[in-house]
Short mmCIF file of C-alpha atoms and ligand atoms in Angstrom, two decimals:
data_model
loop_
_atom_site.label_atom_id
_atom_site.label_comp_id
_atom_site.label_asym_id
_atom_site.label_seq_id
_atom_site.Cartn_x
_atom_site.Cartn_y
_atom_site.Cartn_z
CA UNK A 16 85.58 78.81 117.89
CA UNK A 17 84.04 80.29 114.73
CA UNK A 18 85.63 83.22 112.90
CA UNK A 19 82.74 85.42 113.96
CA UNK A 20 83.12 84.47 117.62
CA UNK A 21 86.87 85.06 117.47
CA UNK A 22 86.16 88.54 116.11
CA UNK A 23 83.67 89.29 118.90
CA UNK A 24 86.09 88.04 121.52
CA UNK A 25 88.74 90.47 120.29
CA UNK A 26 86.36 93.36 120.99
CA UNK A 27 86.43 92.56 124.70
CA UNK A 28 89.45 94.75 125.33
CA UNK A 29 89.89 98.06 127.12
CA UNK A 30 88.75 100.22 124.20
CA UNK A 31 87.22 103.59 125.03
CA UNK A 32 83.85 103.69 123.33
CA UNK A 33 81.59 106.53 124.46
CA UNK A 34 77.83 106.44 123.94
CA UNK A 35 75.29 108.72 125.62
CA UNK A 36 78.03 110.10 127.85
CA UNK A 37 79.10 106.74 129.19
CA UNK A 38 81.97 104.45 128.43
CA UNK A 39 80.40 101.25 127.13
CA UNK A 40 81.47 97.73 126.25
CA UNK A 41 80.39 97.13 122.67
CA UNK A 42 79.88 93.40 123.14
CA UNK A 43 77.41 94.03 125.97
CA UNK A 44 75.61 97.23 125.01
CA UNK A 45 72.24 96.74 123.20
CA UNK A 46 73.10 99.49 120.70
CA UNK A 47 75.64 97.18 119.05
CA UNK A 48 73.96 93.81 119.51
CA UNK A 49 72.16 93.46 116.18
CA UNK A 50 75.00 94.95 114.15
CA UNK A 51 77.58 92.67 115.74
CA UNK A 52 75.34 89.63 115.19
CA UNK A 53 75.13 90.57 111.52
CA UNK A 54 78.92 90.95 111.21
CA UNK A 55 79.49 87.71 113.08
CA UNK A 56 77.22 85.84 110.66
CA UNK A 57 78.95 87.41 107.62
CA UNK A 58 82.40 86.50 108.95
CA UNK A 59 81.23 82.92 109.44
CA UNK A 60 80.36 82.64 105.73
CA UNK A 61 84.09 82.25 105.07
CA UNK A 62 83.95 78.88 106.82
CA UNK A 63 80.53 77.80 105.59
CA UNK A 64 80.83 75.10 102.92
CA UNK A 65 77.95 76.64 100.92
CA UNK A 66 79.46 80.11 100.68
CA UNK A 67 83.19 79.67 101.26
CA UNK A 68 84.15 79.39 97.58
CA UNK A 69 82.29 82.65 96.85
CA UNK A 70 83.34 84.76 99.83
CA UNK A 71 86.89 83.52 100.20
CA UNK A 72 89.92 82.13 98.38
CA UNK A 73 92.56 79.64 99.38
CA UNK A 74 95.60 81.63 100.39
CA UNK A 75 98.98 79.97 100.01
CA UNK A 76 100.74 82.42 102.34
CA UNK A 77 98.48 81.75 105.28
CA UNK A 78 97.50 78.22 104.29
CA UNK A 79 93.84 78.90 104.84
CA UNK A 80 90.71 80.53 103.46
CA UNK A 81 90.82 84.32 103.41
CA UNK A 82 88.13 86.85 102.48
CA UNK A 83 88.28 87.90 98.80
CA UNK A 84 88.92 91.54 99.72
CA UNK A 85 92.48 90.48 100.54
CA UNK A 86 92.96 88.91 97.12
CA UNK A 87 95.46 90.75 94.92
CA UNK A 88 93.85 90.15 91.53
CA UNK A 89 96.33 88.80 89.00
CA UNK A 90 93.84 88.13 86.20
CA UNK A 91 90.31 89.02 85.11
CA UNK A 92 88.81 85.99 86.83
CA UNK A 93 90.14 87.10 90.20
CA UNK A 94 88.40 90.46 89.78
CA UNK A 95 85.14 88.61 89.12
CA UNK A 96 85.78 86.48 92.20
CA UNK A 97 86.21 89.59 94.32
CA UNK A 98 83.00 91.03 92.86
CA UNK A 99 81.03 87.88 93.72
CA UNK A 100 82.19 88.07 97.34
CA UNK A 101 81.25 91.74 97.63
CA UNK A 102 77.88 91.01 96.09
CA UNK A 103 77.12 88.23 98.53
CA UNK A 104 77.84 90.32 101.64
CA UNK A 105 76.00 93.31 100.13
CA UNK A 106 72.94 91.30 99.17
CA UNK A 107 72.79 89.71 102.63
CA UNK A 108 72.59 93.21 104.12
CA UNK A 109 70.58 94.78 101.25
CA UNK A 110 73.38 97.27 100.62
CA UNK A 111 72.51 98.94 103.92
CA UNK A 112 75.81 98.00 105.57
CA UNK A 113 78.71 99.49 103.70
CA UNK A 114 81.63 99.38 106.12
CA UNK A 115 81.85 95.68 106.76
CA UNK A 116 85.60 96.02 106.45
CA UNK A 117 85.73 94.80 102.85
CA UNK A 118 86.19 98.42 101.73
CA UNK A 119 89.15 99.05 104.05
CA UNK A 120 90.63 95.61 103.38
CA UNK A 121 90.51 96.39 99.66
CA UNK A 122 92.33 99.67 100.19
CA UNK A 123 94.99 97.85 102.19
CA UNK A 124 95.28 95.22 99.45
CA UNK A 125 95.79 97.94 96.81
CA UNK A 126 98.50 99.66 98.85
CA UNK A 127 100.20 96.33 99.53
CA UNK A 128 100.05 95.33 95.86
CA UNK A 129 101.76 98.55 94.73
CA UNK A 130 104.24 98.88 97.62
CA UNK A 131 107.30 98.71 95.36
CA UNK A 132 106.40 102.06 93.81
CA UNK A 133 106.66 103.68 97.24
CA UNK A 134 110.29 102.72 97.77
CA UNK A 135 111.45 106.06 96.32
CA UNK A 136 109.50 107.90 99.03
CA UNK A 137 110.27 105.62 101.97
CA UNK A 138 112.23 102.37 101.67
CA UNK A 139 110.77 101.03 104.95
CA UNK A 140 107.13 101.35 103.84
CA UNK A 141 107.08 98.21 101.65
CA UNK A 142 108.19 95.90 104.45
CA UNK A 143 105.82 97.46 106.98
CA UNK A 144 102.74 97.24 104.82
CA UNK A 145 103.58 93.67 103.76
CA UNK A 146 103.87 92.64 107.41
CA UNK A 147 100.60 94.31 108.34
CA UNK A 148 98.75 92.92 105.31
CA UNK A 149 99.85 89.44 106.33
CA UNK A 150 98.81 90.02 109.95
CA UNK A 151 95.38 91.37 108.93
CA UNK A 152 94.78 88.38 106.67
CA UNK A 153 95.75 85.85 109.30
CA UNK A 154 93.59 87.53 111.91
CA UNK A 155 90.69 88.21 109.52
CA UNK A 156 90.93 91.72 110.92
CA UNK A 157 88.00 94.09 110.86
CA UNK A 158 89.47 97.32 109.51
CA UNK A 159 88.19 100.81 108.98
CA UNK A 160 89.69 103.98 107.58
CA UNK A 161 89.53 107.57 108.70
CA UNK A 162 90.88 110.55 106.79
CA UNK A 163 89.13 113.79 107.70
CA UNK A 164 90.05 116.17 110.48
CA UNK A 165 87.28 117.74 112.56
CA UNK A 166 85.11 120.52 111.13
CA UNK A 167 86.41 123.42 113.21
CA UNK A 168 87.31 126.03 110.64
CA UNK A 169 87.61 124.82 107.07
CA UNK A 170 88.57 128.32 105.91
CA UNK A 171 92.02 128.01 107.45
CA UNK A 172 94.75 126.73 105.13
CA UNK A 173 95.72 123.11 105.74
CA UNK A 174 98.05 122.86 108.69
CA UNK A 175 97.16 126.20 110.25
CA UNK A 176 94.51 124.93 112.60
CA UNK A 177 96.73 123.28 115.17
CA UNK A 178 93.95 121.66 117.16
CA UNK A 179 92.07 120.30 114.18
CA UNK A 180 94.69 118.00 112.75
CA UNK A 181 95.95 114.65 113.89
CA UNK A 182 99.68 115.08 114.40
CA UNK A 183 102.73 113.37 115.81
CA UNK A 184 103.77 115.20 118.96
CA UNK A 185 106.63 112.95 120.10
CA UNK A 186 108.73 110.10 118.88
CA UNK A 187 111.01 107.69 120.69
CA UNK A 188 112.83 104.49 119.83
CA UNK A 189 109.58 102.50 120.20
CA UNK A 190 107.19 104.59 118.16
CA UNK A 191 105.23 107.84 117.91
CA UNK A 192 102.63 109.64 120.02
CA UNK A 193 99.58 111.08 118.27
CA UNK A 194 97.39 113.95 119.35
CA UNK A 195 94.32 115.46 117.65
CA UNK A 196 91.06 114.18 116.26
CA UNK A 197 89.55 112.52 113.22
CA UNK A 198 86.07 112.24 111.72
CA UNK A 199 83.97 110.36 110.55
CA UNK A 200 85.06 106.84 111.50
CA UNK A 201 82.26 104.46 110.62
CA UNK A 202 82.53 101.09 112.37
CA UNK A 203 85.55 102.18 114.44
CA UNK A 204 83.97 101.23 117.81
CA UNK A 205 83.91 97.57 116.77
CA UNK A 206 86.93 97.46 114.46
CA UNK A 207 90.25 95.76 115.22
CA UNK A 208 92.33 98.54 113.68
CA UNK A 209 91.90 101.96 112.18
CA UNK A 210 94.02 103.14 109.25
CA UNK A 211 94.44 106.91 109.51
CA UNK A 212 95.97 109.39 107.09
CA UNK A 213 95.01 112.87 105.88
CA UNK A 214 92.72 113.27 102.88
CA UNK A 215 94.07 116.68 101.95
CA UNK A 216 97.50 117.54 100.61
CA UNK A 217 99.80 118.44 103.49
CA UNK A 218 102.17 121.34 102.79
CA UNK A 219 105.85 120.46 102.81
CA UNK A 220 106.60 122.82 105.72
CA UNK A 221 104.32 120.81 108.08
CA UNK A 222 105.89 117.34 107.82
CA UNK A 223 104.58 116.24 111.26
CA UNK A 224 101.08 116.18 109.72
CA UNK A 225 102.16 113.90 106.88
CA UNK A 226 101.76 110.42 108.36
CA UNK A 227 99.94 107.17 107.76
CA UNK A 228 99.34 105.04 110.83
CA UNK A 229 97.52 101.90 111.85
CA UNK A 230 96.01 102.35 115.27
CA UNK A 231 94.71 99.48 117.38
CA UNK A 232 91.22 100.41 118.58
CA UNK A 233 92.09 99.28 122.10
CA UNK A 234 95.00 101.76 122.33
CA UNK A 235 95.10 103.73 125.60
CA UNK A 236 94.19 107.38 124.98
CA UNK A 237 92.04 106.68 121.92
CA UNK A 238 88.46 107.77 122.55
CA UNK A 239 85.72 106.79 120.10
CA UNK A 240 82.72 109.03 120.61
CA UNK A 241 79.61 107.55 119.00
CA UNK A 242 76.71 109.40 117.52
CA UNK A 243 73.22 108.67 118.84
CA UNK A 244 72.39 105.01 118.31
CA UNK A 245 69.58 104.18 115.89
CA UNK A 246 69.54 100.55 116.88
CA UNK A 247 66.39 99.02 118.22
CA UNK A 248 65.91 95.66 119.89
CA UNK A 249 66.33 92.58 117.74
CA UNK A 250 62.70 91.62 118.29
CA UNK A 251 61.52 94.95 116.90
CA UNK A 252 59.67 93.94 113.74
CA UNK A 253 58.74 97.56 112.97
CA UNK A 254 62.43 98.50 112.61
CA UNK A 255 64.11 95.50 111.03
CA UNK A 256 66.94 97.55 109.50
CA UNK A 257 67.84 99.51 112.62
CA UNK A 258 67.83 96.37 114.70
CA UNK A 259 70.35 94.58 112.46
CA UNK A 260 72.27 97.06 110.33
CA UNK A 261 73.00 100.26 112.29
CA UNK A 262 76.66 100.90 111.41
CA UNK A 263 77.94 103.17 114.13
CA UNK A 264 79.81 106.38 113.21
CA UNK A 265 82.26 107.93 115.61
CA UNK A 266 84.55 110.88 116.01
CA UNK A 267 87.97 109.90 117.30
CA UNK A 268 89.95 111.77 119.93
CA UNK A 269 93.64 110.93 120.16
CA UNK A 270 94.72 111.90 123.62
CA UNK A 271 98.41 111.07 123.21
CA UNK A 272 98.04 107.68 121.58
CA UNK A 273 101.16 105.58 121.21
CA UNK A 274 101.69 103.77 117.90
CA UNK A 275 104.70 101.45 117.51
CA UNK A 276 107.06 102.10 114.57
CA UNK A 277 105.99 98.97 112.71
CA UNK A 278 102.52 100.49 112.44
CA UNK A 279 103.74 103.93 111.43
CA UNK A 280 103.69 103.24 107.71
CA UNK A 281 104.75 106.77 106.79
CA UNK A 282 106.18 109.47 108.94
CA UNK A 283 107.03 113.15 108.30
CA UNK A 284 106.44 112.55 104.64
CA UNK A 285 103.63 114.64 103.09
CA UNK A 286 104.51 113.71 99.51
CA UNK A 287 104.43 109.97 100.24
CA UNK A 288 101.09 110.34 102.02
CA UNK A 289 99.70 112.17 99.01
CA UNK A 290 100.77 109.26 96.81
CA UNK A 291 98.87 106.92 99.13
CA UNK A 292 95.79 109.13 98.91
CA UNK A 293 95.97 109.11 95.09
CA UNK A 294 96.86 105.42 94.72
CA UNK A 295 94.72 104.12 91.87
CA UNK A 296 95.04 100.43 92.80
CA UNK A 297 93.72 101.09 96.27
CA UNK A 298 90.87 103.32 95.04
CA UNK A 299 89.96 101.03 92.20
CA UNK A 300 89.73 97.93 94.40
CA UNK A 301 87.93 99.71 97.24
CA UNK A 302 85.39 101.60 95.17
CA UNK A 303 84.69 98.45 93.17
CA UNK A 304 83.30 97.11 96.46
CA UNK A 305 81.44 100.38 97.14
CA UNK A 306 79.62 100.49 93.85
CA UNK A 307 78.64 96.82 94.01
CA UNK A 308 77.20 97.58 97.43
CA UNK A 309 75.45 100.67 96.01
CA UNK A 310 73.87 98.53 93.30
CA UNK A 311 72.46 96.22 95.96
CA UNK A 312 70.96 99.15 97.81
CA UNK A 313 69.45 100.67 94.66
CA UNK A 314 67.84 97.30 93.94
CA UNK A 315 66.44 97.22 97.46
CA UNK A 316 64.94 100.72 97.36
CA UNK A 317 63.55 100.11 93.85
CA UNK A 318 62.00 96.85 95.03
CA UNK A 319 60.32 98.58 97.97
CA UNK A 320 59.09 101.49 95.84
CA UNK A 321 57.72 99.20 93.10
CA UNK A 322 55.92 97.06 95.69
CA UNK A 323 54.35 100.14 97.22
CA UNK A 324 53.26 101.45 93.81
CA UNK A 325 51.62 98.09 93.09
CA UNK A 326 49.94 97.80 96.48
CA UNK A 327 48.38 101.25 96.46
CA UNK A 328 47.30 100.85 92.84
CA UNK A 329 49.32 103.67 91.29
CA UNK A 330 51.69 101.61 89.16
CA UNK A 331 49.62 102.05 86.00
CA UNK A 332 49.88 105.85 86.06
CA UNK A 333 52.34 107.25 83.52
CA UNK A 334 54.03 109.66 85.94
CA UNK A 335 54.59 106.87 88.46
CA UNK A 336 55.92 104.52 85.80
CA UNK A 337 58.26 107.26 84.61
CA UNK A 338 59.73 107.63 88.09
CA UNK A 339 60.02 103.89 88.60
CA UNK A 340 61.68 103.71 85.19
CA UNK A 341 64.21 106.26 86.42
CA UNK A 342 65.02 103.97 89.34
CA UNK A 343 65.46 101.05 86.97
CA UNK A 344 67.78 103.19 84.82
CA UNK A 345 69.82 103.99 87.92
CA UNK A 346 70.27 100.30 88.65
CA UNK A 347 71.17 99.48 85.06
CA UNK A 348 73.62 102.37 84.82
CA UNK A 349 75.52 101.30 87.92
CA UNK A 350 75.39 97.65 86.87
CA UNK A 351 76.62 98.60 83.39
CA UNK A 352 79.50 100.60 84.81
CA UNK A 353 80.49 97.69 87.06
CA UNK A 354 80.43 95.35 84.06
CA UNK A 355 82.42 97.83 81.97
CA UNK A 356 84.99 98.29 84.75
CA UNK A 357 85.50 94.53 84.94
CA UNK A 358 85.46 93.97 81.15
CA UNK A 359 88.08 96.68 80.66
CA UNK A 360 90.25 95.64 83.58
CA UNK A 361 93.92 95.78 82.73
CA UNK A 362 97.13 94.91 84.56
CA UNK A 363 99.11 97.77 86.06
CA UNK A 364 102.91 97.99 85.93
CA UNK A 365 103.12 95.61 88.92
CA UNK A 366 100.98 92.95 87.21
CA UNK A 367 97.92 93.63 89.40
CA UNK A 368 94.64 93.49 87.54
CA UNK A 369 92.43 96.46 88.35
CA UNK A 370 88.84 97.29 87.43
CA UNK A 371 88.93 100.26 85.01
CA UNK A 372 88.92 103.20 87.38
CA UNK A 373 87.14 105.64 85.06
CA UNK A 374 83.96 103.53 85.24
CA UNK A 375 84.28 102.86 88.95
CA UNK A 376 84.77 106.56 89.61
CA UNK A 377 81.80 107.48 87.40
CA UNK A 378 79.56 105.01 89.25
CA UNK A 379 80.75 106.32 92.60
CA UNK A 380 80.13 109.94 91.61
CA UNK A 381 76.70 109.19 90.11
CA UNK A 382 75.76 107.34 93.30
CA UNK A 383 75.98 110.52 95.36
CA UNK A 384 73.05 111.85 93.30
CA UNK A 385 71.28 108.60 92.50
CA UNK A 386 70.58 107.48 96.03
CA UNK A 387 69.09 110.79 97.29
CA UNK A 388 67.00 110.87 94.10
CA UNK A 389 65.80 107.31 94.71
CA UNK A 390 64.72 108.33 98.22
CA UNK A 391 62.86 111.29 96.73
CA UNK A 392 61.03 109.03 94.27
CA UNK A 393 60.06 106.58 97.00
CA UNK A 394 58.61 109.41 99.08
CA UNK A 395 56.83 110.94 96.09
CA UNK A 396 55.13 107.65 95.25
CA UNK A 397 54.39 106.39 98.78
CA UNK A 398 53.23 109.87 99.82
CA UNK A 399 50.92 110.04 102.88
CA UNK A 400 50.96 106.28 103.31
CA UNK A 401 54.41 106.60 104.84
CA UNK A 402 52.97 108.48 107.77
CA UNK A 403 49.84 106.35 108.19
CA UNK A 404 51.62 103.44 109.79
CA UNK A 405 49.99 102.50 113.12
CA UNK A 406 52.36 103.03 116.01
CA UNK A 407 51.88 99.81 117.95
CA UNK A 408 51.65 96.09 117.46
CA UNK A 409 48.46 95.68 119.45
CA UNK A 410 46.03 97.38 117.10
CA UNK A 411 45.37 94.04 115.44
CA UNK A 412 44.46 92.45 118.75
CA UNK A 413 41.98 94.97 120.15
CA UNK A 414 38.53 96.19 119.28
CA UNK A 415 39.70 98.12 116.21
CA UNK A 416 41.22 95.02 114.63
CA UNK A 417 38.42 94.54 112.04
CA UNK A 418 38.82 98.15 110.90
CA UNK A 419 42.59 97.74 110.69
CA UNK A 420 42.10 94.84 108.35
CA UNK A 421 39.42 96.59 106.37
CA UNK A 422 41.11 99.95 105.86
CA UNK A 423 44.83 99.29 105.84
CA UNK A 424 45.12 96.52 103.30
CA UNK A 425 46.36 97.01 99.75
CA UNK A 426 45.58 95.84 96.25
CA UNK A 427 46.77 92.32 96.99
CA UNK A 428 48.26 92.50 100.48
CA UNK A 429 46.45 92.07 103.76
CA UNK A 430 46.87 94.90 106.28
CA UNK A 431 49.68 93.34 108.38
CA UNK A 432 51.84 92.71 105.29
CA UNK A 433 51.21 96.12 103.81
CA UNK A 434 52.03 97.81 107.11
CA UNK A 435 55.34 95.94 107.23
CA UNK A 436 56.12 97.10 103.69
CA UNK A 437 55.50 100.72 104.65
CA UNK A 438 57.46 100.33 107.88
CA UNK A 439 60.40 99.13 105.82
CA UNK A 440 60.07 102.06 103.42
CA UNK A 441 59.85 104.57 106.26
CA UNK A 442 62.78 103.07 108.08
CA UNK A 443 64.96 103.20 104.98
CA UNK A 444 64.07 106.78 104.09
CA UNK A 445 62.37 108.67 106.92
CA UNK A 446 63.81 107.33 110.15
CA UNK A 447 67.05 108.55 111.78
CA UNK A 448 68.74 105.56 110.15
CA UNK A 449 67.28 106.62 106.82
CA UNK A 450 68.50 110.20 107.20
CA UNK A 451 71.97 108.91 107.99
CA UNK A 452 71.93 106.80 104.84
CA UNK A 453 71.00 109.74 102.66
CA UNK A 454 73.96 111.64 104.12
CA UNK A 455 76.25 108.65 103.85
CA UNK A 456 75.67 108.14 100.14
CA UNK A 457 76.36 111.80 99.47
CA UNK A 458 79.57 112.05 101.49
CA UNK A 459 81.13 108.69 102.27
CA UNK A 460 83.71 109.01 99.49
CA UNK A 461 84.60 112.61 100.30
CA UNK A 462 83.17 115.91 99.17
CA UNK A 463 80.99 115.08 96.12
CA UNK A 464 81.54 118.54 94.64
CA UNK A 465 85.30 118.17 94.64
CA UNK A 466 85.09 114.51 93.53
CA UNK A 467 83.09 115.42 90.46
CA UNK A 468 85.32 118.41 89.72
CA UNK A 469 88.35 116.18 90.07
CA UNK A 470 86.98 113.83 87.42
CA UNK A 471 86.95 116.78 85.02
CA UNK A 472 90.34 118.08 86.10
CA UNK A 473 91.98 114.67 85.61
CA UNK A 474 90.32 114.05 82.25
CA UNK A 475 92.52 114.26 79.15
CA UNK A 476 90.94 117.40 77.74
CA UNK A 477 93.32 117.69 74.79
CA UNK A 478 91.30 114.92 73.17
CA UNK A 479 88.19 117.03 73.56
CA UNK A 480 89.80 120.22 72.32
CA UNK A 481 91.04 118.32 69.26
CA UNK A 482 87.43 117.44 68.39
CA UNK A 483 86.54 121.12 68.16
CA UNK A 484 89.73 122.30 66.53
CA UNK A 485 88.84 121.50 62.87
CA UNK A 486 85.76 123.72 63.17
CA UNK A 487 87.75 126.74 64.21
CA UNK A 488 89.46 127.48 60.92
CA UNK A 489 87.83 128.61 57.72
CA UNK A 490 88.25 126.21 54.83
CA UNK A 491 88.58 129.00 52.25
C1 FAD B 744 77.55 108.90 107.48
C2 FAD B 744 78.97 109.16 107.08
C3 FAD B 744 79.94 108.19 107.30
C4 FAD B 744 81.28 108.43 106.93
N1 FAD B 744 82.23 107.47 107.17
C5 FAD B 744 83.53 107.75 106.90
C6 FAD B 744 84.56 106.81 107.22
O1 FAD B 744 84.31 105.72 107.73
N2 FAD B 744 85.85 107.14 106.95
C7 FAD B 744 86.19 108.37 106.42
O2 FAD B 744 87.37 108.63 106.19
N3 FAD B 744 85.23 109.27 106.14
C8 FAD B 744 83.93 108.98 106.34
N4 FAD B 744 82.96 109.89 106.01
C9 FAD B 744 83.42 111.30 106.01
C10 FAD B 744 83.66 111.82 104.70
O3 FAD B 744 84.99 111.51 104.36
C11 FAD B 744 83.47 113.34 104.85
O4 FAD B 744 82.17 113.61 105.29
C12 FAD B 744 83.71 113.93 103.52
O5 FAD B 744 85.09 113.78 103.21
C13 FAD B 744 83.37 115.41 103.48
O6 FAD B 744 84.09 116.11 104.47
P1 FAD B 744 83.37 116.91 105.61
O7 FAD B 744 82.21 116.13 106.08
O8 FAD B 744 84.42 117.27 106.57
O9 FAD B 744 82.79 118.18 104.88
P2 FAD B 744 83.54 119.56 104.67
O10 FAD B 744 84.81 119.33 103.95
O11 FAD B 744 83.62 120.29 105.94
O12 FAD B 744 82.55 120.30 103.69
C14 FAD B 744 81.39 121.00 104.12
C15 FAD B 744 80.83 121.79 102.95
O13 FAD B 744 81.75 122.84 102.58
C16 FAD B 744 82.21 122.67 101.24
N5 FAD B 744 83.67 122.87 101.27
C17 FAD B 744 84.50 122.58 102.33
N6 FAD B 744 85.77 122.90 102.02
C18 FAD B 744 85.75 123.38 100.76
C19 FAD B 744 86.77 123.87 99.88
N7 FAD B 744 88.05 123.94 100.25
N8 FAD B 744 86.40 124.28 98.65
C20 FAD B 744 85.11 124.20 98.27
N9 FAD B 744 84.10 123.77 99.07
C21 FAD B 744 84.42 123.35 100.28
C22 FAD B 744 81.87 121.22 100.86
O14 FAD B 744 81.60 121.13 99.44
C23 FAD B 744 80.64 120.94 101.69
O15 FAD B 744 79.49 121.36 101.02
C24 FAD B 744 81.63 109.67 106.35
C25 FAD B 744 80.64 110.66 106.16
C26 FAD B 744 79.34 110.40 106.49
C27 FAD B 744 78.32 111.48 106.25
#
């Protein structure tokens, strides 16, 4: 059985996935078909002789090939190897699929690689995360992460909205029982496990909210409530992205979900959970994947926009060139930051090599503005053409076919090709899938406002103040 098939088979459990008011089986429901086929094919690349050396590495512990996201980089070359694997998966999905589990696997790898530093907070954590890391590698587990509590009343101080927060309500000798909810959990309906912990700092007087748990998606009492599906049938040529790459997002309800102690990585320990949240190794490795994926997507949207500009004959106009140049600058900036992060990688105190976080963080924060701006440029250049796409496939077969060919062609493209180009552009930017992507790029890494502010807050400002200081005193 292939790796991809083994993954699909694991999804045939009793998980509670809700879509359109019904409990559905993800392996049978059409909403998941194309997405799962895509993931299956990506998982199989680990065993494909042509791609294996790029996507995977030989792992001594498990005596087998393992996806690069599980690699703890111990030198600069291993960071480059990880990057090549991320690039391959991203390019195969045009950057449109972002939660293929390589992000969550990278976070896990970072936490595992720095586990010794957590011994002062909880001596049991190191052993638990090492065991789980090993299990996830052996299983080739599809992981996802969820951090946020539901948007009920953000004005309340953390911990004061009882119903909003995922909390431990009982413990026994076997484990803990969780109640509450979490949002947004992309890919959860078809993940093996979900890693959950709070994104915000939990006050010391509410220790029951300070936990980090790994929840099996088939756990009784866990309900994964999907948003509307944007997936279309796999033969739908007008919606090629929705039919293959619709990553499902879900809100999670924990209706007294049992988690065994070995998967309760941290318990009643707000300070330790905060250290996990701020762990640079985990963030550096995970966002390295995110920004490589972003670069792929910026290339894709720039390619579509440039092709449209050429085909409608506007690519020689200065204003259009200026906007396309902005898109090219976006790509180069993100690419440059990725290169800089890898060139300036250094070992941490544990001997793990990490991409320089300041460049990764900058790329991630710029991305929240770059992608929406790229969408704006595409729409500005494609203009009315985006809404002039014929609705059906039969127009070319009926009496209006000659007019279709005469009026809907482009500078070099025949009408059918040009229509497909515009369909692609509309799907990426104007369809429900497109709207979701705009939102995703703004928010996937947390609140962009606070992320950018945090970059300033963390910056060593004394260096800056020192640059001004000499100008503040008269020389007389
Ligand atoms: C498509 C999509 C997929 C996602 N997938 C995942 C995933 O797989 N895993 C995951 O963990 N997360 C995921 N995220 C969720 C992401 O973590 C959150 O959306 C993000 O952290 C922002 O939180 P929020 O949506 O609750 O917004 P809120 O925090 O509710 O913010 C709403 C608005 O209020 C402002 N605001 C709120 N509180 C404050 C405050 N205290 N001070 C100042 N301003 C404030 C914000 O700036 C924002 O403008 C995803 C998000 C999207 C859109």
